[in-house]
PDB file of C-alpha atoms in Angstrom:
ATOM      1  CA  UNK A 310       0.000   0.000   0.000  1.00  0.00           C
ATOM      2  CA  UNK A 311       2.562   2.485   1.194  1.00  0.00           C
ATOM      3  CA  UNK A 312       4.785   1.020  -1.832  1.00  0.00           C
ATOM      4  CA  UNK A 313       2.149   1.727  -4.536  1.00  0.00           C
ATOM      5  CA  UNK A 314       1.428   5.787  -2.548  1.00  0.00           C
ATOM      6  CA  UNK A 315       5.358   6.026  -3.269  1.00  0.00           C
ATOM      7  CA  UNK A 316       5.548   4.800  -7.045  1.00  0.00           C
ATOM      8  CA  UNK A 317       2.409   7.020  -7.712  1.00  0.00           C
ATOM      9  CA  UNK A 318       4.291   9.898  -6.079  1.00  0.00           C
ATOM     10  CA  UNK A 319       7.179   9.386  -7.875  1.00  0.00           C
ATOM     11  CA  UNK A 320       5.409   8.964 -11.485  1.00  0.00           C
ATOM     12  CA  UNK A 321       4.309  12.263 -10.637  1.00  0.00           C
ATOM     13  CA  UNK A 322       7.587  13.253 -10.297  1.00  0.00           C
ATOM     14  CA  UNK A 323       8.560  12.179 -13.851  1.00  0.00           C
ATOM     15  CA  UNK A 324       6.255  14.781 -14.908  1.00  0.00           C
ATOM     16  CA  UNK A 325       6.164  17.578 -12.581  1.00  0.00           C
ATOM     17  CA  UNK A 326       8.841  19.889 -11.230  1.00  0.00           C
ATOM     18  CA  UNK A 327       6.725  20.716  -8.428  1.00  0.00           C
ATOM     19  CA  UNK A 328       5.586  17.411  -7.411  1.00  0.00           C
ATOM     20  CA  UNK A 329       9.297  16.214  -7.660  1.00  0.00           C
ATOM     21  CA  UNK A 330      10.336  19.060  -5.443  1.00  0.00           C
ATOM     22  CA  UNK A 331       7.416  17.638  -2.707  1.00  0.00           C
ATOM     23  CA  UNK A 332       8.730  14.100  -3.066  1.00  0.00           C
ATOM     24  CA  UNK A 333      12.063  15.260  -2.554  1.00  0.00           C
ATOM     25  CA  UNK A 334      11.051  17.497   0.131  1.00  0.00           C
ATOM     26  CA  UNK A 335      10.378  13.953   1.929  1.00  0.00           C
ATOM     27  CA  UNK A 336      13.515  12.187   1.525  1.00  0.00           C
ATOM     28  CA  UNK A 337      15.594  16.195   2.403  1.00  0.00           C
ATOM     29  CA  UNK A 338      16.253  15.402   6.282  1.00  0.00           C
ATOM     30  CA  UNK A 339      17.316  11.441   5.241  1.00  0.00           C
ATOM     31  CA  UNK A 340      19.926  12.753   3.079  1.00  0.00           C
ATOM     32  CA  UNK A 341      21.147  15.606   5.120  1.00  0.00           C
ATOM     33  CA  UNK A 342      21.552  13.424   8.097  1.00  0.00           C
ATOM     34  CA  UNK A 343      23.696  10.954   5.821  1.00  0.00           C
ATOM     35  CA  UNK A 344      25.969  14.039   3.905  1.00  0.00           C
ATOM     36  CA  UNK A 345      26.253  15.653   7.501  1.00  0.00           C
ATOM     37  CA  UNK A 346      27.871  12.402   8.800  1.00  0.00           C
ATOM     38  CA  UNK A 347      30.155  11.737   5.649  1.00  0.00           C
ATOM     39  CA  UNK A 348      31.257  15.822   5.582  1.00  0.00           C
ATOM     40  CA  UNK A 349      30.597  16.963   9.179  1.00  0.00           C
ATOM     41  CA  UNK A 350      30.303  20.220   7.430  1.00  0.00           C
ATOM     42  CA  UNK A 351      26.469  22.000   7.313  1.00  0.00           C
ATOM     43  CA  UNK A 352      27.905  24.208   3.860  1.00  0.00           C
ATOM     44  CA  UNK A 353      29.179  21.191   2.023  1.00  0.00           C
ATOM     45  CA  UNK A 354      26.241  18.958   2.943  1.00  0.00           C
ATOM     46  CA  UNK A 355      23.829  21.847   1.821  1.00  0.00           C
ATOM     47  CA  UNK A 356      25.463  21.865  -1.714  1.00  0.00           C
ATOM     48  CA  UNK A 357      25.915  18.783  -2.182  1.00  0.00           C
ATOM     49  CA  UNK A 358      22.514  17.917  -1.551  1.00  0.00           C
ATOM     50  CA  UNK A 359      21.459  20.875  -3.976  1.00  0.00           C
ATOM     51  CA  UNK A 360      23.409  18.992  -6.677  1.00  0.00           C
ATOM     52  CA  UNK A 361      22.194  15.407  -6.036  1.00  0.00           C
ATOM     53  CA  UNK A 362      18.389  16.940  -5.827  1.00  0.00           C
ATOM     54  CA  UNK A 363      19.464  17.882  -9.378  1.00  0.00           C
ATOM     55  CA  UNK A 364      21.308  15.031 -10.787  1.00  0.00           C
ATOM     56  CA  UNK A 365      17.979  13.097  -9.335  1.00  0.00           C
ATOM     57  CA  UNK A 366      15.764  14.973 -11.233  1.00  0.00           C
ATOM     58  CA  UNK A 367      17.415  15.430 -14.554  1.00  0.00           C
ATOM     59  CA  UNK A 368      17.898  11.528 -14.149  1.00  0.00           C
ATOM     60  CA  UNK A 369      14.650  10.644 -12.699  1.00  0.00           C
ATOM     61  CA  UNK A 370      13.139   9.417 -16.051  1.00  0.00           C
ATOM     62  CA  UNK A 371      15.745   6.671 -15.854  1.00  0.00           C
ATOM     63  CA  UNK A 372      15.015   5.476 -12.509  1.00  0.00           C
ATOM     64  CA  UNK A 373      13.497   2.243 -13.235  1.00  0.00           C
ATOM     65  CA  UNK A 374      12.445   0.597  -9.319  1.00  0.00           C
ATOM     66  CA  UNK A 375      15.529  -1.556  -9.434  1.00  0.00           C
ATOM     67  CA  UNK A 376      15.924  -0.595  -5.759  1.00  0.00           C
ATOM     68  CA  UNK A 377      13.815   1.624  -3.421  1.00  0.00           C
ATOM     69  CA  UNK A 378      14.408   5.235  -3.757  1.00  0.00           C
ATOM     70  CA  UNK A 379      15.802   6.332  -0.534  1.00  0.00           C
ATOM     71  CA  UNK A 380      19.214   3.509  -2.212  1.00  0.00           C
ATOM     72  CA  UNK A 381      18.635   5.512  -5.894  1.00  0.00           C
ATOM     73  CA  UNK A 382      19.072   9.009  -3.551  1.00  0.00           C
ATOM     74  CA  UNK A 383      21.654   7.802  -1.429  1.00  0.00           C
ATOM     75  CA  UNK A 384      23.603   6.303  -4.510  1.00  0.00           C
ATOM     76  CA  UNK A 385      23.782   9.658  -6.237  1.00  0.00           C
ATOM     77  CA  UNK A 386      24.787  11.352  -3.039  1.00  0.00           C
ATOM     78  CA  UNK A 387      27.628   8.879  -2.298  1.00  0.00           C
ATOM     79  CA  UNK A 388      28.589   9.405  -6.337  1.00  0.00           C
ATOM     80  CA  UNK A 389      28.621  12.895  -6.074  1.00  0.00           C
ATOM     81  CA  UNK A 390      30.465  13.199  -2.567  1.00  0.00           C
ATOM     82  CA  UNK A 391      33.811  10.791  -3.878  1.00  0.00           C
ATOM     83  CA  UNK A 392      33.544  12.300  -7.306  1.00  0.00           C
ATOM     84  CA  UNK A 393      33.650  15.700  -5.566  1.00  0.00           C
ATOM     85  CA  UNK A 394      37.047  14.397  -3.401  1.00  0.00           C
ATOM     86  CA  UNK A 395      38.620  12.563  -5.809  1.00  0.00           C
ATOM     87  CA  UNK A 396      39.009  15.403  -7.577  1.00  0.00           C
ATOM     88  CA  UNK A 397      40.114  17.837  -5.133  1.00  0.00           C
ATOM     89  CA  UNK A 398      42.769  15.221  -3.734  1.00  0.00           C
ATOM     90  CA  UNK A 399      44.643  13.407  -6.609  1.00  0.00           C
ATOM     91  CA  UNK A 400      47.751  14.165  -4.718  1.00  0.00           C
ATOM     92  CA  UNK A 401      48.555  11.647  -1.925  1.00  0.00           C
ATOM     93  CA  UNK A 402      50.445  13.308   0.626  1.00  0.00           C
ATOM     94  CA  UNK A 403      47.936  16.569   0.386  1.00  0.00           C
ATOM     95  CA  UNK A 404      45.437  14.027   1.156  1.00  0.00           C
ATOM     96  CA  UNK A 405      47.220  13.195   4.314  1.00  0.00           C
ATOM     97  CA  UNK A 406      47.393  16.870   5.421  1.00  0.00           C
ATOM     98  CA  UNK A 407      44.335  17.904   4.727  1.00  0.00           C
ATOM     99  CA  UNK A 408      42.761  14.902   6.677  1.00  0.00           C
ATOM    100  CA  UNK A 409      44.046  16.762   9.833  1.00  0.00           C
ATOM    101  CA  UNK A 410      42.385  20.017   8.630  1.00  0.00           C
ATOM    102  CA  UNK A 411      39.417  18.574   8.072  1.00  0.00           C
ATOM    103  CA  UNK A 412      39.083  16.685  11.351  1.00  0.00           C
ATOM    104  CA  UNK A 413      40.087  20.357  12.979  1.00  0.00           C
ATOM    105  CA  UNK A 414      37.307  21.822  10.555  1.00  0.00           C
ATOM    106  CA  UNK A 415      34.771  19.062  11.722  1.00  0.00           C
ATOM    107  CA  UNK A 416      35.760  19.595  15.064  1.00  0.00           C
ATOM    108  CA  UNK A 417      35.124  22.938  15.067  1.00  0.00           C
ATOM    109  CA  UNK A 418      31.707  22.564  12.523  1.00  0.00           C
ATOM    110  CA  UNK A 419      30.523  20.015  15.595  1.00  0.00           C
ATOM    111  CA  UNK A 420      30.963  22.511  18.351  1.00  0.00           C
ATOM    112  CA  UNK A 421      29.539  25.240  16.515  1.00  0.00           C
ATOM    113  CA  UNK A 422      26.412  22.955  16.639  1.00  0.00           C
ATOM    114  CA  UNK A 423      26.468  22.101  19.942  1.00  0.00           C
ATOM    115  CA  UNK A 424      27.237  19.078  19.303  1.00  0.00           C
ATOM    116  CA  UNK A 425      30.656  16.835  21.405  1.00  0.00           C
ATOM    117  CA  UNK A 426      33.413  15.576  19.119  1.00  0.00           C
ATOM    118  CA  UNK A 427      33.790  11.943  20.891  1.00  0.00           C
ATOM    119  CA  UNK A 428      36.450   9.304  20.826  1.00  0.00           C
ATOM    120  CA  UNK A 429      34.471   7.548  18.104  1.00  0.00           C
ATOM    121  CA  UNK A 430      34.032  10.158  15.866  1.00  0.00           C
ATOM    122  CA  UNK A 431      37.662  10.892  15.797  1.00  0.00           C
ATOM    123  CA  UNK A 432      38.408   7.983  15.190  1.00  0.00           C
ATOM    124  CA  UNK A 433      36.265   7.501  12.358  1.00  0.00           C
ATOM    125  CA  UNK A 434      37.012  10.862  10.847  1.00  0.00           C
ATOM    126  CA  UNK A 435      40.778   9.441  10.551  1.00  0.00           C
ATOM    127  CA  UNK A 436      39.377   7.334   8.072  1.00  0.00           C
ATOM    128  CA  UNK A 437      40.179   8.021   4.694  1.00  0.00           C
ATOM    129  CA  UNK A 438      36.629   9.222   2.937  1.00  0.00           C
ATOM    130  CA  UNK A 439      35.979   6.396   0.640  1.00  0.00           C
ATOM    131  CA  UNK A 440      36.730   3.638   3.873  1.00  0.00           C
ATOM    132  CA  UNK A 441      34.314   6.120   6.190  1.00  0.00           C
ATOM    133  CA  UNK A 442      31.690   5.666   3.432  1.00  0.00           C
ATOM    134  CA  UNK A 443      31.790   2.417   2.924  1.00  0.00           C
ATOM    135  CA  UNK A 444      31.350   1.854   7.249  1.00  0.00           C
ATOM    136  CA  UNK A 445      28.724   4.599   7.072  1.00  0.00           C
ATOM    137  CA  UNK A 446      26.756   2.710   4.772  1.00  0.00           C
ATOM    138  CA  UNK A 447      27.257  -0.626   5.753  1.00  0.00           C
ATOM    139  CA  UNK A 448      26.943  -0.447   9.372  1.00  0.00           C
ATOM    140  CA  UNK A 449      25.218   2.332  10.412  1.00  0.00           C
ATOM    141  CA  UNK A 450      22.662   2.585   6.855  1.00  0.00           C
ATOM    142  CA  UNK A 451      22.570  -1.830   6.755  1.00  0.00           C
ATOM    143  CA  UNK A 452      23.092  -1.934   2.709  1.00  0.00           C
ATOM    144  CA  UNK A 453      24.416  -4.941   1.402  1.00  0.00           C
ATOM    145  CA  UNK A 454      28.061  -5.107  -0.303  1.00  0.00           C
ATOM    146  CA  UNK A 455      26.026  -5.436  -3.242  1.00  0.00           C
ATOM    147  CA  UNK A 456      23.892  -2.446  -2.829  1.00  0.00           C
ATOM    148  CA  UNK A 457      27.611  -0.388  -1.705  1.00  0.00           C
ATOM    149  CA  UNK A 458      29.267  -1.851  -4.222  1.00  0.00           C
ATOM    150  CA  UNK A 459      26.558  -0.328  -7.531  1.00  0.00           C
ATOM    151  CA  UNK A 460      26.437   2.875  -5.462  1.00  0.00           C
ATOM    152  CA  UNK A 461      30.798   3.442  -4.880  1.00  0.00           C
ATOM    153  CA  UNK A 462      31.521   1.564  -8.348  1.00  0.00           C
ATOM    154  CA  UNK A 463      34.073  -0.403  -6.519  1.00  0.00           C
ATOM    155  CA  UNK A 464      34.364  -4.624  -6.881  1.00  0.00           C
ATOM    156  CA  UNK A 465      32.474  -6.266  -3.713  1.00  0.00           C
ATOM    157  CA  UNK A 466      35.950  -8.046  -2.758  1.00  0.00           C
ATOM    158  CA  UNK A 467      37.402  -4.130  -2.764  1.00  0.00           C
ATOM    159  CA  UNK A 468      34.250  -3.144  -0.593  1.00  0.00           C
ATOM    160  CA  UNK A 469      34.293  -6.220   1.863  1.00  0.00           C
ATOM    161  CA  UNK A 470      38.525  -6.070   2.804  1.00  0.00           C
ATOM    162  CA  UNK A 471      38.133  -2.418   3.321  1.00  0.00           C
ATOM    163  CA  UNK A 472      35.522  -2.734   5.330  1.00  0.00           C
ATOM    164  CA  UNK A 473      37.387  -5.438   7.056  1.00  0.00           C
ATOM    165  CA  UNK A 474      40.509  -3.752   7.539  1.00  0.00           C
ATOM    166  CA  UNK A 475      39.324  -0.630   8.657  1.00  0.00           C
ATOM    167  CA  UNK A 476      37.241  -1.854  11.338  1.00  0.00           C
ATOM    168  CA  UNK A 477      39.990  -3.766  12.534  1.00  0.00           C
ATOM    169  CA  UNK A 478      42.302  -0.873  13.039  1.00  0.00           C
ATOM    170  CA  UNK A 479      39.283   1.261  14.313  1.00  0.00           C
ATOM    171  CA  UNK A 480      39.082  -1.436  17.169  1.00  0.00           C
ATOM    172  CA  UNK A 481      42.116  -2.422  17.912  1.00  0.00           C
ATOM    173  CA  UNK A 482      42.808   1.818  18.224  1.00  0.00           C
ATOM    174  CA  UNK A 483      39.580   2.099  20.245  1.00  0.00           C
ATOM    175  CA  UNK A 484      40.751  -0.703  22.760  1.00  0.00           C
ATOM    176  CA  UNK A 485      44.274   0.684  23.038  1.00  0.00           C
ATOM    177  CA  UNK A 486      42.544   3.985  23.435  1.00  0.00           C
ATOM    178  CA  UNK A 487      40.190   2.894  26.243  1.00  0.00           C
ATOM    179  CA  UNK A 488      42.677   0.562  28.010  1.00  0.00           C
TER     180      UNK A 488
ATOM    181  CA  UNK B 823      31.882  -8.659  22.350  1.00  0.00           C
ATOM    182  CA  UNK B 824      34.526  -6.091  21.391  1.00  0.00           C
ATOM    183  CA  UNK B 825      32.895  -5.668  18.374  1.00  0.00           C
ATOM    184  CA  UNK B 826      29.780  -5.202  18.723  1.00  0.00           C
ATOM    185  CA  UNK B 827      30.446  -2.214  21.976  1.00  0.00           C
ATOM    186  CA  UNK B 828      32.556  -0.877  19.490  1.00  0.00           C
ATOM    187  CA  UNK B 829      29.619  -0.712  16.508  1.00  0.00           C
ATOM    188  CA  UNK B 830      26.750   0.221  19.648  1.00  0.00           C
ATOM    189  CA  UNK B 831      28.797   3.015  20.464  1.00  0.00           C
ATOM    190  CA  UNK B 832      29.156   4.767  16.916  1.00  0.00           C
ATOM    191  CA  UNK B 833      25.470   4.166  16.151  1.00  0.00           C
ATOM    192  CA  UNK B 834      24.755   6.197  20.040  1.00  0.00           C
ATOM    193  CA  UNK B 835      27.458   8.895  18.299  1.00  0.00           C
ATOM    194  CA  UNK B 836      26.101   9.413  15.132  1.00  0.00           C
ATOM    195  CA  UNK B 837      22.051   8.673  16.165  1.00  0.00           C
ATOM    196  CA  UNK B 838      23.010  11.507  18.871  1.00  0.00           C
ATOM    197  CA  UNK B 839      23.881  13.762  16.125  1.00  0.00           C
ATOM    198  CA  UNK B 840      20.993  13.279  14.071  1.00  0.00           C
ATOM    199  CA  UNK B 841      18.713  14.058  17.308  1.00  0.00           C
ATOM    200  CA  UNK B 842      20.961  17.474  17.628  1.00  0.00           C
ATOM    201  CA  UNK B 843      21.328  18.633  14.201  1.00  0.00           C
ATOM    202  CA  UNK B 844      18.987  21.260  12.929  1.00  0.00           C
ATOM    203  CA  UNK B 845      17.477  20.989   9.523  1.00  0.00           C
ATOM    204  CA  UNK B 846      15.658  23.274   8.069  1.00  0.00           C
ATOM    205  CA  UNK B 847      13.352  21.621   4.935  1.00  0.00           C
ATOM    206  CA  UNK B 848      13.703  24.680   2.034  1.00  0.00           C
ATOM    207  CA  UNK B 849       9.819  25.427   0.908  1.00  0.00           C
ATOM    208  CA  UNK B 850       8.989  24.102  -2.402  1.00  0.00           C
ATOM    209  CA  UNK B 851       8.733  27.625  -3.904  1.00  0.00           C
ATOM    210  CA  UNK B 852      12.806  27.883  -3.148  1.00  0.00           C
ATOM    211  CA  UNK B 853      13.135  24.017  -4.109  1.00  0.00           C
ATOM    212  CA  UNK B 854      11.340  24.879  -7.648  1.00  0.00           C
ATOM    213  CA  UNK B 855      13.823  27.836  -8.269  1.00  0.00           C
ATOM    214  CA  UNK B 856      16.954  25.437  -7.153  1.00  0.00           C
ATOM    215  CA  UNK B 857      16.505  22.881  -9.310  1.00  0.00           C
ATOM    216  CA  UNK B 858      15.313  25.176 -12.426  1.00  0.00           C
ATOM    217  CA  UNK B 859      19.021  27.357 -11.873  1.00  0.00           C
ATOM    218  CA  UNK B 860      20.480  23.399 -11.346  1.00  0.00           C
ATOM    219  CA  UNK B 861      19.057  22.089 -14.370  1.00  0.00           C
ATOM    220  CA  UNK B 862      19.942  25.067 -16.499  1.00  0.00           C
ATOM    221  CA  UNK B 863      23.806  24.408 -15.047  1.00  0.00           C
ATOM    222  CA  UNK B 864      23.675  21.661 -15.606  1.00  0.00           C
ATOM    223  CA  UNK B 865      22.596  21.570 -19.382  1.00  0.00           C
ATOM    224  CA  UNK B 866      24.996  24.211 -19.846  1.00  0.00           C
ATOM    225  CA  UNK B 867      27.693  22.435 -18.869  1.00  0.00           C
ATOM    226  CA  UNK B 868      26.417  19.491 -20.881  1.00  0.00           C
ATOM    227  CA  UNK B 869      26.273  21.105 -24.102  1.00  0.00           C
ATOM    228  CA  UNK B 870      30.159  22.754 -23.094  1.00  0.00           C
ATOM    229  CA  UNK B 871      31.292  19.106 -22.682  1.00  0.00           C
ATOM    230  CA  UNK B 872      30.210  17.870 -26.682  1.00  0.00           C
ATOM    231  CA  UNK B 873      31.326  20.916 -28.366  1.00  0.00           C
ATOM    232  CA  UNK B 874      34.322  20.428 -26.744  1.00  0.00           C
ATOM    233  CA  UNK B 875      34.317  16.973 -27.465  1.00  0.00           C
ATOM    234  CA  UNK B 876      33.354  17.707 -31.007  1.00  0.00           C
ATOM    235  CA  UNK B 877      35.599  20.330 -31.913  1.00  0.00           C
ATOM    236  CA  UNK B 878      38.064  17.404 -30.439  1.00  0.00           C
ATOM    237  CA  UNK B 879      36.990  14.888 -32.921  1.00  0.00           C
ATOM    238  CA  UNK B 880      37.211  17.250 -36.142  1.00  0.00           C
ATOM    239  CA  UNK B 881      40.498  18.463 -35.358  1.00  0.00           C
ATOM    240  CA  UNK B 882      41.719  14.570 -34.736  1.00  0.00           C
ATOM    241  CA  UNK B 883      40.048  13.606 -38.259  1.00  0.00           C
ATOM    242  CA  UNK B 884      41.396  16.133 -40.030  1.00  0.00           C
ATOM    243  CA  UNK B 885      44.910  15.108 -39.019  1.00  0.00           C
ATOM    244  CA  UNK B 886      44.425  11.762 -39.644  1.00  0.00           C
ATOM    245  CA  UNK B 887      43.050  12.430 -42.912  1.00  0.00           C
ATOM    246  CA  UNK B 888      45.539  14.572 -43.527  1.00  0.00           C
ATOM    247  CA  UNK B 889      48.385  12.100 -42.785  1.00  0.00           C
ATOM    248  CA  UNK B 890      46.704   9.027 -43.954  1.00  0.00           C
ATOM    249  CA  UNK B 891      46.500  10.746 -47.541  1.00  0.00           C
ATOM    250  CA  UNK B 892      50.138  11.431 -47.674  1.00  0.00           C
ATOM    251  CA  UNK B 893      52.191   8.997 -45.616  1.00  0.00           C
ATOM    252  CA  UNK B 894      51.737   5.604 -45.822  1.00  0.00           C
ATOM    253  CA  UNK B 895      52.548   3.696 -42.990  1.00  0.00           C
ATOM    254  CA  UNK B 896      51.021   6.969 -40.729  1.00  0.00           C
ATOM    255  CA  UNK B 897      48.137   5.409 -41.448  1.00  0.00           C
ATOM    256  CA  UNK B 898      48.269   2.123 -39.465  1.00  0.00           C
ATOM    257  CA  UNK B 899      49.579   4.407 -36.970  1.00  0.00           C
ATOM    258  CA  UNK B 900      46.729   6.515 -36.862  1.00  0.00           C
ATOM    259  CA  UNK B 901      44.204   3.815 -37.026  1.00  0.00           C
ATOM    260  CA  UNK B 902      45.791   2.398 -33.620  1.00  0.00           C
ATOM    261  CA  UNK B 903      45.350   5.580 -31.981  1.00  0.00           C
ATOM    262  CA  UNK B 904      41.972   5.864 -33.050  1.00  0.00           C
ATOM    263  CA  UNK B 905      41.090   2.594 -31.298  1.00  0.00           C
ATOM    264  CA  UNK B 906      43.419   3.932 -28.416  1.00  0.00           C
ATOM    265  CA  UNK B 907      41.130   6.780 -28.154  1.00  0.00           C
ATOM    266  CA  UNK B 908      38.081   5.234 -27.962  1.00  0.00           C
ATOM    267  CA  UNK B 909      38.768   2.936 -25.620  1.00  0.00           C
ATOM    268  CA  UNK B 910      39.955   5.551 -22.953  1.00  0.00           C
ATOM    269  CA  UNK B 911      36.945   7.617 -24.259  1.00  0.00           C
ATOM    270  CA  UNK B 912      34.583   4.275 -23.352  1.00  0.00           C
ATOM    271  CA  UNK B 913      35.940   3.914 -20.088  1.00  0.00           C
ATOM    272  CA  UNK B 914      35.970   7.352 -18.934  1.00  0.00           C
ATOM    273  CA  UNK B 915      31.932   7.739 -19.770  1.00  0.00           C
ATOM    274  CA  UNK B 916      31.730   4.604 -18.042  1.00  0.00           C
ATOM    275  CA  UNK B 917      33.049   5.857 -14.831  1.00  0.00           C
ATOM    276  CA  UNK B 918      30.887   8.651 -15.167  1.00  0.00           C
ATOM    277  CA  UNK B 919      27.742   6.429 -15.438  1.00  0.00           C
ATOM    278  CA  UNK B 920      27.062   7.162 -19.047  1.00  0.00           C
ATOM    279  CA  UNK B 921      28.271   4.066 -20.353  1.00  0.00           C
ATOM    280  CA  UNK B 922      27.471   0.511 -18.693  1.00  0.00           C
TER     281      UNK B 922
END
């Protein structure tokens, strides 16, 4: 029932600016609260999610109920958010340096919404981006390594050993950090 | 048991900063006017990309034409470049999703 209100809504959608703009207006605070975790920054979040409620719109023709639409969202957030970094870090060791910027930046982005930076969140935000999206997704969001692995455009094996690996180091850091 | 104190505590972190973080919906009116500035971007940019890559593809056939008509051997040469070129052309409008 619910399923049929949503396809309805979003055949609407095909054909109406205005009745995309309500459907998206449903899925805004999902999407925020997932950008806001990957970024930790309320400006980036904001445009980002201003470009994926475009891409989703000029693309929404093509969405063809292969998953559910929240995934088809998500996907072309996650897209946009690596494509976005990949191309402002090509260089390695920039990467590196800006990774402790950005935790300062998230830091500071945190407190400013009164929000407490914890041991967890530091930890995580020492991830590189593309490891802290695949966690994000597959722990916190429960996709499959299928599901990740269509929305990042990496191989499942490349999805599941990162996951793997990072969550290794994340608890054997925590425990050494707690101990 | 590590494990799974490790994952309960992350999802407390980040469900805790859902519950804290203020989000304020934009009104469909400002949605409406987003999307049509988006769009027009985004078409923009678009139609930038193929003149680009069509200017691209005249100059490239006119030099292999060019060569092909006067050197011989230039023009095996020129062949494998063309298949060179569309290959990496394939692959990089498959990363961007154009191309499965």
């Amino acid at each position: 029932m619910e399923e049929s209100a949503e396809t309805i809504s979003i055949e609407n959608a095909k054909q109406d600016k205005s009745a995309f703009s309500q459907l998206f207006q449903q899925y805004y605070t999902f999407l925020y609260r997932y950008l806001f975790k990957l970024t930790m920054n309320k400006e980036m979040t904001e445009d980002l999610l201003q470009e994926t409620m475009i891409r989703a719109y000029i693309n929404l023709p093509k969405f063809r109920y292969q998953s559910k639409f929240s995934t088809w969202l998500i996907s072309i957030a996650t897209r946009l958010y690596l494509d976005e970094q990949r191309k402002s870090k090509r260089d390695r060791k920039r990467q590196l340096q800006l990774t402790e910027n950005e935790k300062r930046k998230m830091k500071w982005e945190l407190e400013q919404g009164n929000m407490d930076w914890s041991l967890h969140l530091d930890l995580f935000a020492s991830l590189s981006i593309e490891t802290r999206t695949l966690i994000l997704l597959r722990h916190y969001y429960g996709y499959s390594i299928e599901e990740i692995s269509a929305m990042t455009k990496l191989r499942k094996g490349t999805v599941k050993s990162r996951i793997h690996y990072a969550l290794k180091k994340l608890r054997e850091e925590w425990s050494d950090e707690t101990r | 048991m590590k494990q799974d104190e490790w994952m309960k505590k992350m999802d407390e972190t980040w469900d805790e900063m859902d519950a804290k973080l203020h989000i304020d919906v934009p009104e469909t009116d400002e949605m409406l006017q987003q999307i049509s500035s988006g769009e027009k971007r985004y078409r923009e940019r678009m139609r930038r990309e193929l003149c680009r890559f069509i200017i691209l593809a005249c100059v490239l056939l006119s030099v292999y034409m060019l060569m092909a008509v006067h050197i011989t051997w230039a023009f095996y040469i020129m062949q494998l470049i063309s298949i060179i070129a569309v290959v990496i052309l394939l692959l990089v409008e498959r990363s961007k999703g154009r191309v499965t």
